[in-house]
XYZ file of C-alpha atoms in Angstrom:
157
model
C 12.421 14.282 2.848
C 11.754 13.949 -0.848
C 10.584 10.688 -2.366
C 14.100 10.113 -3.716
C 15.596 10.697 -0.266
C 13.222 8.091 1.187
C 14.450 5.311 -1.111
C 17.597 4.449 0.920
C 15.464 4.445 4.089
C 13.043 1.944 2.524
C 15.930 -0.265 1.372
C 17.410 -0.207 4.860
C 14.126 -1.178 6.526
C 13.629 -4.110 4.134
C 17.073 -5.509 4.960
C 16.531 -5.437 8.741
C 16.103 -9.198 9.064
C 16.242 -8.961 12.852
C 12.741 -7.411 12.633
C 9.611 -9.379 11.790
C 7.943 -8.790 8.449
C 5.067 -6.997 10.199
C 7.458 -4.639 11.977
C 9.296 -3.831 8.751
C 6.019 -3.134 6.951
C 4.859 -0.923 9.817
C 8.134 1.024 9.724
C 7.621 1.608 5.999
C 4.053 2.812 6.632
C 5.246 5.161 9.357
C 8.083 6.664 7.348
C 5.819 7.313 4.347
C 2.992 8.821 6.392
C 5.392 10.982 8.430
C 7.354 12.342 5.470
C 4.743 12.851 2.753
C 2.125 15.311 3.930
C -0.639 14.113 1.609
C -0.220 10.429 2.581
C -2.837 10.331 5.350
C -3.407 6.559 5.593
C -0.765 4.053 4.507
C -1.245 0.307 4.654
C -0.509 -3.064 3.143
C -3.054 -5.670 2.110
C -2.073 -9.218 1.172
C -3.856 -12.146 -0.418
C -5.511 -14.092 2.382
C -4.224 -17.626 1.830
C -6.148 -19.415 -0.923
C -9.182 -17.164 -0.577
C -10.120 -14.572 -3.189
C -9.787 -11.773 -0.687
C -7.260 -9.374 0.766
C -6.344 -9.158 4.432
C -5.105 -5.966 6.052
C -1.577 -6.157 7.385
C 0.412 -3.264 8.840
C -0.944 0.267 8.505
C -0.870 3.773 9.976
C -3.781 6.182 10.051
C -7.361 6.045 11.218
C -8.598 2.565 12.171
C -10.644 0.853 9.470
C -13.345 -1.786 9.497
C -12.089 -2.959 6.101
C -9.683 -5.627 7.304
C -10.918 -8.146 4.714
C -11.680 -7.015 1.152
C -13.099 -9.423 -1.445
C -11.400 -9.421 -4.838
C -13.190 -6.983 -7.123
C -14.596 -4.813 -4.314
C -13.284 -1.286 -3.873
C -10.062 0.027 -5.340
C -7.919 -2.575 -3.550
C -10.142 -5.435 -4.667
C -10.018 -4.210 -8.248
C -6.201 -4.076 -8.184
C -6.156 -7.665 -6.885
C -7.872 -8.690 -10.133
C -6.371 -6.258 -12.645
C -2.731 -6.445 -11.476
C -2.508 -2.763 -12.413
C -1.841 0.440 -10.527
C -5.020 2.349 -9.711
C -4.900 6.086 -9.035
C -8.120 7.791 -7.979
C -7.852 11.566 -7.922
C -11.377 11.967 -6.478
C -12.980 9.006 -4.696
C -16.438 10.543 -5.207
C -16.158 9.706 -8.924
C -15.796 5.955 -8.252
C -18.873 3.732 -8.093
C -16.901 0.792 -6.671
C -15.196 2.691 -3.847
C -15.172 1.503 -0.211
C -15.235 4.558 2.056
C -12.880 4.129 5.001
C -13.288 7.680 6.247
C -15.304 10.714 5.211
C -12.065 12.723 5.089
C -10.547 10.631 2.268
C -10.553 12.430 -1.074
C -8.082 10.381 -3.158
C -6.468 6.939 -3.197
C -3.569 5.169 -4.863
C -3.058 1.401 -4.853
C 0.034 -0.327 -6.265
C 0.334 -4.139 -6.482
C 3.222 -6.132 -5.038
C 4.525 -8.932 -7.239
C 6.601 -11.919 -6.149
C 7.731 -14.202 -8.985
C 5.136 -12.596 -11.256
C 2.251 -13.207 -8.843
C 0.226 -10.371 -7.322
C 0.569 -11.153 -3.598
C -0.587 -7.857 -2.146
C -0.541 -4.120 -2.437
C 0.240 -0.841 -0.821
C -2.815 1.352 -0.320
C -2.575 5.073 0.366
C -5.440 7.420 1.123
C -5.178 11.179 0.965
C -7.382 13.864 2.436
C -6.391 16.070 -0.517
C -8.055 16.005 -3.942
C -5.812 14.882 -6.820
C -2.493 14.766 -4.935
C -0.895 11.755 -6.623
C 1.391 12.162 -9.627
C 3.363 9.814 -11.818
C 6.279 10.467 -9.450
C 4.234 8.929 -6.609
C 3.383 5.936 -8.809
C 7.019 5.271 -9.709
C 8.123 5.736 -6.096
C 5.462 3.376 -4.764
C 6.377 0.810 -7.437
C 9.915 1.039 -6.046
C 8.574 0.526 -2.500
C 6.590 -2.533 -3.632
C 9.637 -4.026 -5.377
C 11.603 -3.594 -2.163
C 8.825 -5.154 -0.050
C 8.746 -8.117 -2.451
C 12.369 -8.834 -1.453
C 11.369 -9.669 2.126
C 12.010 -13.428 2.222
C 8.792 -14.549 3.861
C 6.436 -11.896 2.507
C 4.127 -14.416 0.862
C 3.983 -16.697 3.887
C 2.764 -14.116 6.373
C -0.913 -14.072 5.481
């Protein structure tokens, strides 16, 4: 499936109110990882209550020890502060990178906004150098806008 062909699938998952938020997020992770060959780890992090840290939610890929990430630390922590997309074509060029696996070569993190507030993010690791394009950024922004529509997304974490 192309990124465009995945959009209706993402919309459908988000509207499945009979599923918990966690299950919907996991379905999104699975569909992205299964259909985009350079998406090797796909997960969601959300602000952990009133703390200045992110908490790992649903994900697919290798297990990670990074279930809590302080704001400012790593790519995810930087996005929590900057409210901006962050595309890293080669993780070895980043001083403030948290290595989850030695196989990871690149990362993209896109924030999720609800009512103008950065509540979380989608984080994707790739085992390929420089795989992410502007098309990935726009697609993942779409995914994040859809995720933001889940009614209780900000109350889960």
